[in-house]
């Protein structure tokens, strides 16, 4: 564009020069100067010659002035075009990564679209929000730039878009299934490699979905939608993986959208309630406390597993109001229990990045008249062991108020002993998987034995989860495990059943030597427990 305008001005000047030269030649050919001379001689008395010279000088000055004006206009014109191009570029590109953006993609889709086959990859980062929340936007931006660079390097001849916060789309030529699978796998691998951002190195991952378009804008549009579905399926299947679109995924997306709507309503209307599972002191057989476990009854008799809806609540941000609502109901119930019976309450790892959460939970307890010293918070080891400032703040506030901390699902995370010693907690909950596998192998036995020894070494209590038979119970007791939890000792039950459970226990205390299966403990079928991943 710049060249064209310069050329135009040049042609204009050349044109006028030619016209001038032609006029001069014509004037010479026709002896015009003679006419002029005689004219000037004839009217000498009227100073026509002076006037003529003045006019010539004025014309020359005017010519010089217009040459400068032409130059100014050219510069102005060029600047305007540049600005227009910048605005256009900014509207269709992402300034951070310089990749084309969603608007550009929409423009491509509004046109006829490519005629031949394409493969569409939807890429969504895993754990990006956490990086952003914990380390700030500067680090987040570095991560996005690094991701874009890796994608550009990996797909130099293809079209890339950044279409949302941490979402990218790659469109390649052709529709070869094997090639697509390999490319998708390559994206996952490249994006899970550590990223140097600002002053630190961070790990994110990526979930990738892909689908094929056989040509045309409509087909491309559908392929983008399908690759998105596949990406969600990859995320749901455990992140950091790639998946090809399958038609069943469409159903899953609708199901999820419906469930999300229902969850929003349930949280708003407060229909999700805590059930309570007894925690039994293995030395005295007394009720040490209850663990609150969320229960959502979609319609009479139809429960949705907490593993499913807690994960959904975490993804959608509903976990905050849900947790606050559940804690309030727990406080209202547990404040009437005998003083020595405590409340164990699960805290999702997602919540630990909200620095003021601890104070809000303390406020709820004080509003409902429940002492924080009766509360034990269950958090997974991996959620705190990373030494995040926000997690330390949340737990610090709660501990200061008197609450205790239990490490849930112990043995399934990645904490090292040195990390454990640097963090203060009160209870270790041995993950159910070790108890379940106990009778099956000597190694599992040894793991449990080691965890119990670790607990007594650190001066913290150990709780064994998932005790289902007498053999497990007897063995755990013989190891010196402090507290037991499991279907054998009592299933999760509604609030009134928990009250009855305590009353019956008080009326007929179980002697320390043997613990019987309690019939009062199973009025509600407990849900199959799936372990949740942080
Ligand atoms: P968790 O914290 O490890 O809870 C223990 C799970 O094991 C519960 O599953 C419980 O019903 C189950 N369970 C207890 N005893 C036995 C047993 O003897 N055998 C077997 N097979 N299972 C047993 P549930 O209620 O389905 O909860 C699953 C997970 O969902 C919980 O695992 C917890 O991580 C999460 N969750 C539940 N309620 C809440 C909540 O209110 N907030 C948060 N953040 N997470 C919750
Ligand atoms: Ca728990
Ligand atoms: Ca657990």
mmCIF file with all atom_site columns, N, CA, C and O in Angstrom, residues 199-240:
data_model
loop_
_atom_site.group_PDB
_atom_site.id
_atom_site.type_symbol
_atom_site.label_atom_id
_atom_site.label_alt_id
_atom_site.label_comp_id
_atom_site.label_asym_id
_atom_site.label_entity_id
_atom_site.label_seq_id
_atom_site.pdbx_PDB_ins_code
_atom_site.Cartn_x
_atom_site.Cartn_y
_atom_site.Cartn_z
_atom_site.occupancy
_atom_site.B_iso_or_equiv
_atom_site.pdbx_formal_charge
_atom_site.auth_seq_id
_atom_site.auth_comp_id
_atom_site.auth_asym_id
_atom_site.auth_atom_id
_atom_site.pdbx_PDB_model_num
ATOM 1   N N  . UNK A 1 199 ? 10.667  -15.750 36.588 1.00 0.00 ? 199 UNK A N  1
ATOM 2   C CA . UNK A 1 199 ? 11.824  -16.226 37.337 1.00 0.00 ? 199 UNK A CA 1
ATOM 3   C C  . UNK A 1 199 ? 11.695  -17.678 37.751 1.00 0.00 ? 199 UNK A C  1
ATOM 4   O O  . UNK A 1 199 ? 12.526  -18.198 38.468 1.00 0.00 ? 199 UNK A O  1
ATOM 5   N N  . UNK A 1 200 ? 10.612  -18.334 37.286 1.00 0.00 ? 200 UNK A N  1
ATOM 6   C CA . UNK A 1 200 ? 10.435  -19.708 37.764 1.00 0.00 ? 200 UNK A CA 1
ATOM 7   C C  . UNK A 1 200 ? 10.147  -20.672 36.615 1.00 0.00 ? 200 UNK A C  1
ATOM 8   O O  . UNK A 1 200 ? 9.957   -20.262 35.467 1.00 0.00 ? 200 UNK A O  1
ATOM 9   N N  . UNK A 1 201 ? 10.128  -21.930 36.959 1.00 0.00 ? 201 UNK A N  1
ATOM 10  C CA . UNK A 1 201 ? 9.771   -22.957 35.994 1.00 0.00 ? 201 UNK A CA 1
ATOM 11  C C  . UNK A 1 201 ? 8.441   -23.536 36.418 1.00 0.00 ? 201 UNK A C  1
ATOM 12  O O  . UNK A 1 201 ? 8.285   -23.926 37.565 1.00 0.00 ? 201 UNK A O  1
ATOM 13  N N  . UNK A 1 202 ? 7.465   -23.543 35.510 1.00 0.00 ? 202 UNK A N  1
ATOM 14  C CA . UNK A 1 202 ? 6.154   -24.073 35.892 1.00 0.00 ? 202 UNK A CA 1
ATOM 15  C C  . UNK A 1 202 ? 5.764   -25.240 34.990 1.00 0.00 ? 202 UNK A C  1
ATOM 16  O O  . UNK A 1 202 ? 6.242   -25.364 33.865 1.00 0.00 ? 202 UNK A O  1
ATOM 17  N N  . UNK A 1 203 ? 4.902   -26.070 35.543 1.00 0.00 ? 203 UNK A N  1
ATOM 18  C CA . UNK A 1 203 ? 4.382   -27.206 34.787 1.00 0.00 ? 203 UNK A CA 1
ATOM 19  C C  . UNK A 1 203 ? 2.924   -26.962 34.487 1.00 0.00 ? 203 UNK A C  1
ATOM 20  O O  . UNK A 1 203 ? 2.138   -26.712 35.396 1.00 0.00 ? 203 UNK A O  1
ATOM 21  N N  . UNK A 1 204 ? 2.569   -27.008 33.226 1.00 0.00 ? 204 UNK A N  1
ATOM 22  C CA . UNK A 1 204 ? 1.148   -27.102 32.889 1.00 0.00 ? 204 UNK A CA 1
ATOM 23  C C  . UNK A 1 204 ? 1.029   -28.340 32.014 1.00 0.00 ? 204 UNK A C  1
ATOM 24  O O  . UNK A 1 204 ? 2.021   -29.000 31.729 1.00 0.00 ? 204 UNK A O  1
ATOM 25  N N  . UNK A 1 205 ? -0.165  -28.658 31.633 1.00 0.00 ? 205 UNK A N  1
ATOM 26  C CA . UNK A 1 205 ? -0.347  -29.774 30.715 1.00 0.00 ? 205 UNK A CA 1
ATOM 27  C C  . UNK A 1 205 ? -1.335  -29.353 29.660 1.00 0.00 ? 205 UNK A C  1
ATOM 28  O O  . UNK A 1 205 ? -1.763  -28.199 29.643 1.00 0.00 ? 205 UNK A O  1
ATOM 29  N N  . UNK A 1 206 ? -1.705  -30.270 28.801 1.00 0.00 ? 206 UNK A N  1
ATOM 30  C CA . UNK A 1 206 ? -2.695  -29.916 27.789 1.00 0.00 ? 206 UNK A CA 1
ATOM 31  C C  . UNK A 1 206 ? -3.587  -31.108 27.490 1.00 0.00 ? 206 UNK A C  1
ATOM 32  O O  . UNK A 1 206 ? -3.127  -32.247 27.469 1.00 0.00 ? 206 UNK A O  1
ATOM 33  N N  . UNK A 1 207 ? -4.875  -30.814 27.306 1.00 0.00 ? 207 UNK A N  1
ATOM 34  C CA . UNK A 1 207 ? -5.805  -31.814 26.809 1.00 0.00 ? 207 UNK A CA 1
ATOM 35  C C  . UNK A 1 207 ? -6.105  -31.445 25.363 1.00 0.00 ? 207 UNK A C  1
ATOM 36  O O  . UNK A 1 207 ? -6.349  -30.282 25.060 1.00 0.00 ? 207 UNK A O  1
ATOM 37  N N  . UNK A 1 208 ? -6.045  -32.451 24.494 1.00 0.00 ? 208 UNK A N  1
ATOM 38  C CA . UNK A 1 208 ? -6.219  -32.177 23.065 1.00 0.00 ? 208 UNK A CA 1
ATOM 39  C C  . UNK A 1 208 ? -7.325  -33.054 22.501 1.00 0.00 ? 208 UNK A C  1
ATOM 40  O O  . UNK A 1 208 ? -7.379  -34.257 22.764 1.00 0.00 ? 208 UNK A O  1
ATOM 41  N N  . UNK A 1 209 ? -8.237  -32.436 21.754 1.00 0.00 ? 209 UNK A N  1
ATOM 42  C CA . UNK A 1 209 ? -9.255  -33.190 21.025 1.00 0.00 ? 209 UNK A CA 1
ATOM 43  C C  . UNK A 1 209 ? -9.101  -32.873 19.556 1.00 0.00 ? 209 UNK A C  1
ATOM 44  O O  . UNK A 1 209 ? -8.670  -31.788 19.212 1.00 0.00 ? 209 UNK A O  1
ATOM 45  N N  . UNK A 1 210 ? -9.408  -33.838 18.688 1.00 0.00 ? 210 UNK A N  1
ATOM 46  C CA . UNK A 1 210 ? -9.303  -33.514 17.257 1.00 0.00 ? 210 UNK A CA 1
ATOM 47  C C  . UNK A 1 210 ? -10.424 -34.151 16.454 1.00 0.00 ? 210 UNK A C  1
ATOM 48  O O  . UNK A 1 210 ? -11.028 -35.135 16.883 1.00 0.00 ? 210 UNK A O  1
ATOM 49  N N  . UNK A 1 211 ? -10.704 -33.517 15.299 1.00 0.00 ? 211 UNK A N  1
ATOM 50  C CA . UNK A 1 211 ? -11.775 -33.992 14.423 1.00 0.00 ? 211 UNK A CA 1
ATOM 51  C C  . UNK A 1 211 ? -11.431 -33.575 12.998 1.00 0.00 ? 211 UNK A C  1
ATOM 52  O O  . UNK A 1 211 ? -10.566 -32.729 12.791 1.00 0.00 ? 211 UNK A O  1
ATOM 53  N N  . UNK A 1 212 ? -12.121 -34.178 12.029 1.00 0.00 ? 212 UNK A N  1
ATOM 54  C CA . UNK A 1 212 ? -11.780 -33.938 10.624 1.00 0.00 ? 212 UNK A CA 1
ATOM 55  C C  . UNK A 1 212 ? -12.888 -33.171 9.904  1.00 0.00 ? 212 UNK A C  1
ATOM 56  O O  . UNK A 1 212 ? -14.068 -33.316 10.214 1.00 0.00 ? 212 UNK A O  1
ATOM 57  N N  . UNK A 1 213 ? -12.455 -32.354 8.925  1.00 0.00 ? 213 UNK A N  1
ATOM 58  C CA . UNK A 1 213 ? -13.402 -31.653 8.062  1.00 0.00 ? 213 UNK A CA 1
ATOM 59  C C  . UNK A 1 213 ? -13.050 -32.039 6.635  1.00 0.00 ? 213 UNK A C  1
ATOM 60  O O  . UNK A 1 213 ? -11.884 -32.060 6.264  1.00 0.00 ? 213 UNK A O  1
ATOM 61  N N  . UNK A 1 214 ? -14.082 -32.356 5.836  1.00 0.00 ? 214 UNK A N  1
ATOM 62  C CA . UNK A 1 214 ? -13.771 -32.777 4.467  1.00 0.00 ? 214 UNK A CA 1
ATOM 63  C C  . UNK A 1 214 ? -13.889 -31.633 3.475  1.00 0.00 ? 214 UNK A C  1
ATOM 64  O O  . UNK A 1 214 ? -13.882 -31.843 2.266  1.00 0.00 ? 214 UNK A O  1
ATOM 65  N N  . UNK A 1 215 ? -13.995 -30.395 3.961  1.00 0.00 ? 215 UNK A N  1
ATOM 66  C CA . UNK A 1 215 ? -14.007 -29.241 3.063  1.00 0.00 ? 215 UNK A CA 1
ATOM 67  C C  . UNK A 1 215 ? -15.264 -28.420 3.199  1.00 0.00 ? 215 UNK A C  1
ATOM 68  O O  . UNK A 1 215 ? -16.341 -28.956 3.474  1.00 0.00 ? 215 UNK A O  1
ATOM 69  N N  . UNK A 1 216 ? -15.130 -27.085 3.043  1.00 0.00 ? 216 UNK A N  1
ATOM 70  C CA . UNK A 1 216 ? -16.272 -26.176 3.153  1.00 0.00 ? 216 UNK A CA 1
ATOM 71  C C  . UNK A 1 216 ? -16.377 -25.613 4.551  1.00 0.00 ? 216 UNK A C  1
ATOM 72  O O  . UNK A 1 216 ? -15.919 -26.220 5.520  1.00 0.00 ? 216 UNK A O  1
ATOM 73  N N  . UNK A 1 217 ? -16.989 -24.412 4.631  1.00 0.00 ? 217 UNK A N  1
ATOM 74  C CA . UNK A 1 217 ? -17.061 -23.714 5.911  1.00 0.00 ? 217 UNK A CA 1
ATOM 75  C C  . UNK A 1 217 ? -17.895 -24.487 6.933  1.00 0.00 ? 217 UNK A C  1
ATOM 76  O O  . UNK A 1 217 ? -17.534 -24.586 8.104  1.00 0.00 ? 217 UNK A O  1
ATOM 77  N N  . UNK A 1 218 ? -19.027 -25.063 6.485  1.00 0.00 ? 218 UNK A N  1
ATOM 78  C CA . UNK A 1 218 ? -19.903 -25.781 7.415  1.00 0.00 ? 218 UNK A CA 1
ATOM 79  C C  . UNK A 1 218 ? -19.178 -26.960 8.036  1.00 0.00 ? 218 UNK A C  1
ATOM 80  O O  . UNK A 1 218 ? -19.234 -27.175 9.248  1.00 0.00 ? 218 UNK A O  1
ATOM 81  N N  . UNK A 1 219 ? -18.495 -27.707 7.174  1.00 0.00 ? 219 UNK A N  1
ATOM 82  C CA . UNK A 1 219 ? -17.781 -28.889 7.661  1.00 0.00 ? 219 UNK A CA 1
ATOM 83  C C  . UNK A 1 219 ? -16.689 -28.474 8.644  1.00 0.00 ? 219 UNK A C  1
ATOM 84  O O  . UNK A 1 219 ? -16.480 -29.127 9.665  1.00 0.00 ? 219 UNK A O  1
ATOM 85  N N  . UNK A 1 220 ? -16.028 -27.356 8.360  1.00 0.00 ? 220 UNK A N  1
ATOM 86  C CA . UNK A 1 220 ? -14.960 -26.898 9.240  1.00 0.00 ? 220 UNK A CA 1
ATOM 87  C C  . UNK A 1 220 ? -15.544 -26.478 10.596 1.00 0.00 ? 220 UNK A C  1
ATOM 88  O O  . UNK A 1 220 ? -15.014 -26.808 11.657 1.00 0.00 ? 220 UNK A O  1
ATOM 89  N N  . UNK A 1 221 ? -16.666 -25.775 10.516 1.00 0.00 ? 221 UNK A N  1
ATOM 90  C CA . UNK A 1 221 ? -17.356 -25.352 11.724 1.00 0.00 ? 221 UNK A CA 1
ATOM 91  C C  . UNK A 1 221 ? -17.713 -26.549 12.614 1.00 0.00 ? 221 UNK A C  1
ATOM 92  O O  . UNK A 1 221 ? -17.459 -26.552 13.822 1.00 0.00 ? 221 UNK A O  1
ATOM 93  N N  . UNK A 1 222 ? -18.286 -27.571 11.996 1.00 0.00 ? 222 UNK A N  1
ATOM 94  C CA . UNK A 1 222 ? -18.671 -28.773 12.737 1.00 0.00 ? 222 UNK A CA 1
ATOM 95  C C  . UNK A 1 222 ? -17.427 -29.454 13.310 1.00 0.00 ? 222 UNK A C  1
ATOM 96  O O  . UNK A 1 222 ? -17.443 -29.914 14.450 1.00 0.00 ? 222 UNK A O  1
ATOM 97  N N  . UNK A 1 223 ? -16.355 -29.492 12.519 1.00 0.00 ? 223 UNK A N  1
ATOM 98  C CA . UNK A 1 223 ? -15.135 -30.153 12.993 1.00 0.00 ? 223 UNK A CA 1
ATOM 99  C C  . UNK A 1 223 ? -14.576 -29.429 14.221 1.00 0.00 ? 223 UNK A C  1
ATOM 100 O O  . UNK A 1 223 ? -14.074 -30.068 15.154 1.00 0.00 ? 223 UNK A O  1
ATOM 101 N N  . UNK A 1 224 ? -14.704 -28.087 14.221 1.00 0.00 ? 224 UNK A N  1
ATOM 102 C CA . UNK A 1 224 ? -14.215 -27.325 15.382 1.00 0.00 ? 224 UNK A CA 1
ATOM 103 C C  . UNK A 1 224 ? -15.029 -27.693 16.626 1.00 0.00 ? 224 UNK A C  1
ATOM 104 O O  . UNK A 1 224 ? -14.488 -27.948 17.702 1.00 0.00 ? 224 UNK A O  1
ATOM 105 N N  . UNK A 1 225 ? -16.338 -27.754 16.446 1.00 0.00 ? 225 UNK A N  1
ATOM 106 C CA . UNK A 1 225 ? -17.223 -28.130 17.550 1.00 0.00 ? 225 UNK A CA 1
ATOM 107 C C  . UNK A 1 225 ? -16.873 -29.535 18.059 1.00 0.00 ? 225 UNK A C  1
ATOM 108 O O  . UNK A 1 225 ? -16.730 -29.771 19.258 1.00 0.00 ? 225 UNK A O  1
ATOM 109 N N  . UNK A 1 226 ? -16.691 -30.455 17.110 1.00 0.00 ? 226 UNK A N  1
ATOM 110 C CA . UNK A 1 226 ? -16.386 -31.837 17.474 1.00 0.00 ? 226 UNK A CA 1
ATOM 111 C C  . UNK A 1 226 ? -15.034 -31.954 18.170 1.00 0.00 ? 226 UNK A C  1
ATOM 112 O O  . UNK A 1 226 ? -14.891 -32.706 19.139 1.00 0.00 ? 226 UNK A O  1
ATOM 113 N N  . UNK A 1 227 ? -14.057 -31.205 17.681 1.00 0.00 ? 227 UNK A N  1
ATOM 114 C CA . UNK A 1 227 ? -12.737 -31.294 18.320 1.00 0.00 ? 227 UNK A CA 1
ATOM 115 C C  . UNK A 1 227 ? -12.821 -30.755 19.747 1.00 0.00 ? 227 UNK A C  1
ATOM 116 O O  . UNK A 1 227 ? -12.144 -31.235 20.648 1.00 0.00 ? 227 UNK A O  1
ATOM 117 N N  . UNK A 1 228 ? -13.708 -29.779 19.938 1.00 0.00 ? 228 UNK A N  1
ATOM 118 C CA . UNK A 1 228 ? -13.943 -29.233 21.271 1.00 0.00 ? 228 UNK A CA 1
ATOM 119 C C  . UNK A 1 228 ? -14.546 -30.302 22.199 1.00 0.00 ? 228 UNK A C  1
ATOM 120 O O  . UNK A 1 228 ? -14.122 -30.454 23.339 1.00 0.00 ? 228 UNK A O  1
ATOM 121 N N  . UNK A 1 229 ? -15.542 -31.026 21.692 1.00 0.00 ? 229 UNK A N  1
ATOM 122 C CA . UNK A 1 229 ? -16.142 -32.114 22.472 1.00 0.00 ? 229 UNK A CA 1
ATOM 123 C C  . UNK A 1 229 ? -15.076 -33.125 22.862 1.00 0.00 ? 229 UNK A C  1
ATOM 124 O O  . UNK A 1 229 ? -15.009 -33.592 24.004 1.00 0.00 ? 229 UNK A O  1
ATOM 125 N N  . UNK A 1 230 ? -14.250 -33.463 21.880 1.00 0.00 ? 230 UNK A N  1
ATOM 126 C CA . UNK A 1 230 ? -13.212 -34.472 22.128 1.00 0.00 ? 230 UNK A CA 1
ATOM 127 C C  . UNK A 1 230 ? -12.223 -33.970 23.179 1.00 0.00 ? 230 UNK A C  1
ATOM 128 O O  . UNK A 1 230 ? -11.750 -34.729 24.023 1.00 0.00 ? 230 UNK A O  1
ATOM 129 N N  . UNK A 1 231 ? -11.954 -32.653 23.135 1.00 0.00 ? 231 UNK A N  1
ATOM 130 C CA . UNK A 1 231 ? -11.036 -32.073 24.117 1.00 0.00 ? 231 UNK A CA 1
ATOM 131 C C  . UNK A 1 231 ? -11.632 -32.190 25.528 1.00 0.00 ? 231 UNK A C  1
ATOM 132 O O  . UNK A 1 231 ? -10.939 -32.546 26.479 1.00 0.00 ? 231 UNK A O  1
ATOM 133 N N  . UNK A 1 232 ? -12.947 -31.903 25.641 1.00 0.00 ? 232 UNK A N  1
ATOM 134 C CA . UNK A 1 232 ? -13.593 -32.040 26.952 1.00 0.00 ? 232 UNK A CA 1
ATOM 135 C C  . UNK A 1 232 ? -13.549 -33.484 27.432 1.00 0.00 ? 232 UNK A C  1
ATOM 136 O O  . UNK A 1 232 ? -13.325 -33.754 28.613 1.00 0.00 ? 232 UNK A O  1
ATOM 137 N N  . UNK A 1 233 ? -13.756 -34.404 26.504 1.00 0.00 ? 233 UNK A N  1
ATOM 138 C CA . UNK A 1 233 ? -13.706 -35.827 26.867 1.00 0.00 ? 233 UNK A CA 1
ATOM 139 C C  . UNK A 1 233 ? -12.304 -36.185 27.366 1.00 0.00 ? 233 UNK A C  1
ATOM 140 O O  . UNK A 1 233 ? -12.157 -36.926 28.340 1.00 0.00 ? 233 UNK A O  1
ATOM 141 N N  . UNK A 1 234 ? -11.279 -35.627 26.705 1.00 0.00 ? 234 UNK A N  1
ATOM 142 C CA . UNK A 1 234 ? -9.896  -35.907 27.120 1.00 0.00 ? 234 UNK A CA 1
ATOM 143 C C  . UNK A 1 234 ? -9.658  -35.366 28.527 1.00 0.00 ? 234 UNK A C  1
ATOM 144 O O  . UNK A 1 234 ? -9.022  -36.005 29.361 1.00 0.00 ? 234 UNK A O  1
ATOM 145 N N  . UNK A 1 235 ? -10.208 -34.185 28.791 1.00 0.00 ? 235 UNK A N  1
ATOM 146 C CA . UNK A 1 235 ? -10.073 -33.590 30.121 1.00 0.00 ? 235 UNK A CA 1
ATOM 147 C C  . UNK A 1 235 ? -10.747 -34.465 31.164 1.00 0.00 ? 235 UNK A C  1
ATOM 148 O O  . UNK A 1 235 ? -10.191 -34.747 32.220 1.00 0.00 ? 235 UNK A O  1
ATOM 149 N N  . UNK A 1 236 ? -11.973 -34.906 30.811 1.00 0.00 ? 236 UNK A N  1
ATOM 150 C CA . UNK A 1 236 ? -12.731 -35.716 31.760 1.00 0.00 ? 236 UNK A CA 1
ATOM 151 C C  . UNK A 1 236 ? -12.046 -37.054 32.003 1.00 0.00 ? 236 UNK A C  1
ATOM 152 O O  . UNK A 1 236 ? -12.153 -37.636 33.073 1.00 0.00 ? 236 UNK A O  1
ATOM 153 N N  . UNK A 1 237 ? -11.337 -37.545 31.000 1.00 0.00 ? 237 UNK A N  1
ATOM 154 C CA . UNK A 1 237 ? -10.678 -38.850 31.138 1.00 0.00 ? 237 UNK A CA 1
ATOM 155 C C  . UNK A 1 237 ? -9.395  -38.757 31.948 1.00 0.00 ? 237 UNK A C  1
ATOM 156 O O  . UNK A 1 237 ? -8.713  -39.748 32.130 1.00 0.00 ? 237 UNK A O  1
ATOM 157 N N  . UNK A 1 238 ? -9.072  -37.574 32.429 1.00 0.00 ? 238 UNK A N  1
ATOM 158 C CA . UNK A 1 238 ? -7.922  -37.491 33.318 1.00 0.00 ? 238 UNK A CA 1
ATOM 159 C C  . UNK A 1 238 ? -6.829  -36.547 32.859 1.00 0.00 ? 238 UNK A C  1
ATOM 160 O O  . UNK A 1 238 ? -5.729  -36.586 33.361 1.00 0.00 ? 238 UNK A O  1
ATOM 161 N N  . UNK A 1 239 ? -7.121  -35.682 31.905 1.00 0.00 ? 239 UNK A N  1
ATOM 162 C CA . UNK A 1 239 ? -6.187  -34.631 31.494 1.00 0.00 ? 239 UNK A CA 1
ATOM 163 C C  . UNK A 1 239 ? -4.888  -35.150 30.883 1.00 0.00 ? 239 UNK A C  1
ATOM 164 O O  . UNK A 1 239 ? -4.600  -36.332 30.965 1.00 0.00 ? 239 UNK A O  1
ATOM 165 N N  . UNK A 1 240 ? -4.146  -34.192 30.310 1.00 0.00 ? 240 UNK A N  1
ATOM 166 C CA . UNK A 1 240 ? -2.867  -34.504 29.662 1.00 0.00 ? 240 UNK A CA 1
ATOM 167 C C  . UNK A 1 240 ? -2.978  -35.666 28.696 1.00 0.00 ? 240 UNK A C  1
ATOM 168 O O  . UNK A 1 240 ? -2.139  -36.576 28.710 1.00 0.00 ? 240 UNK A O  1
#
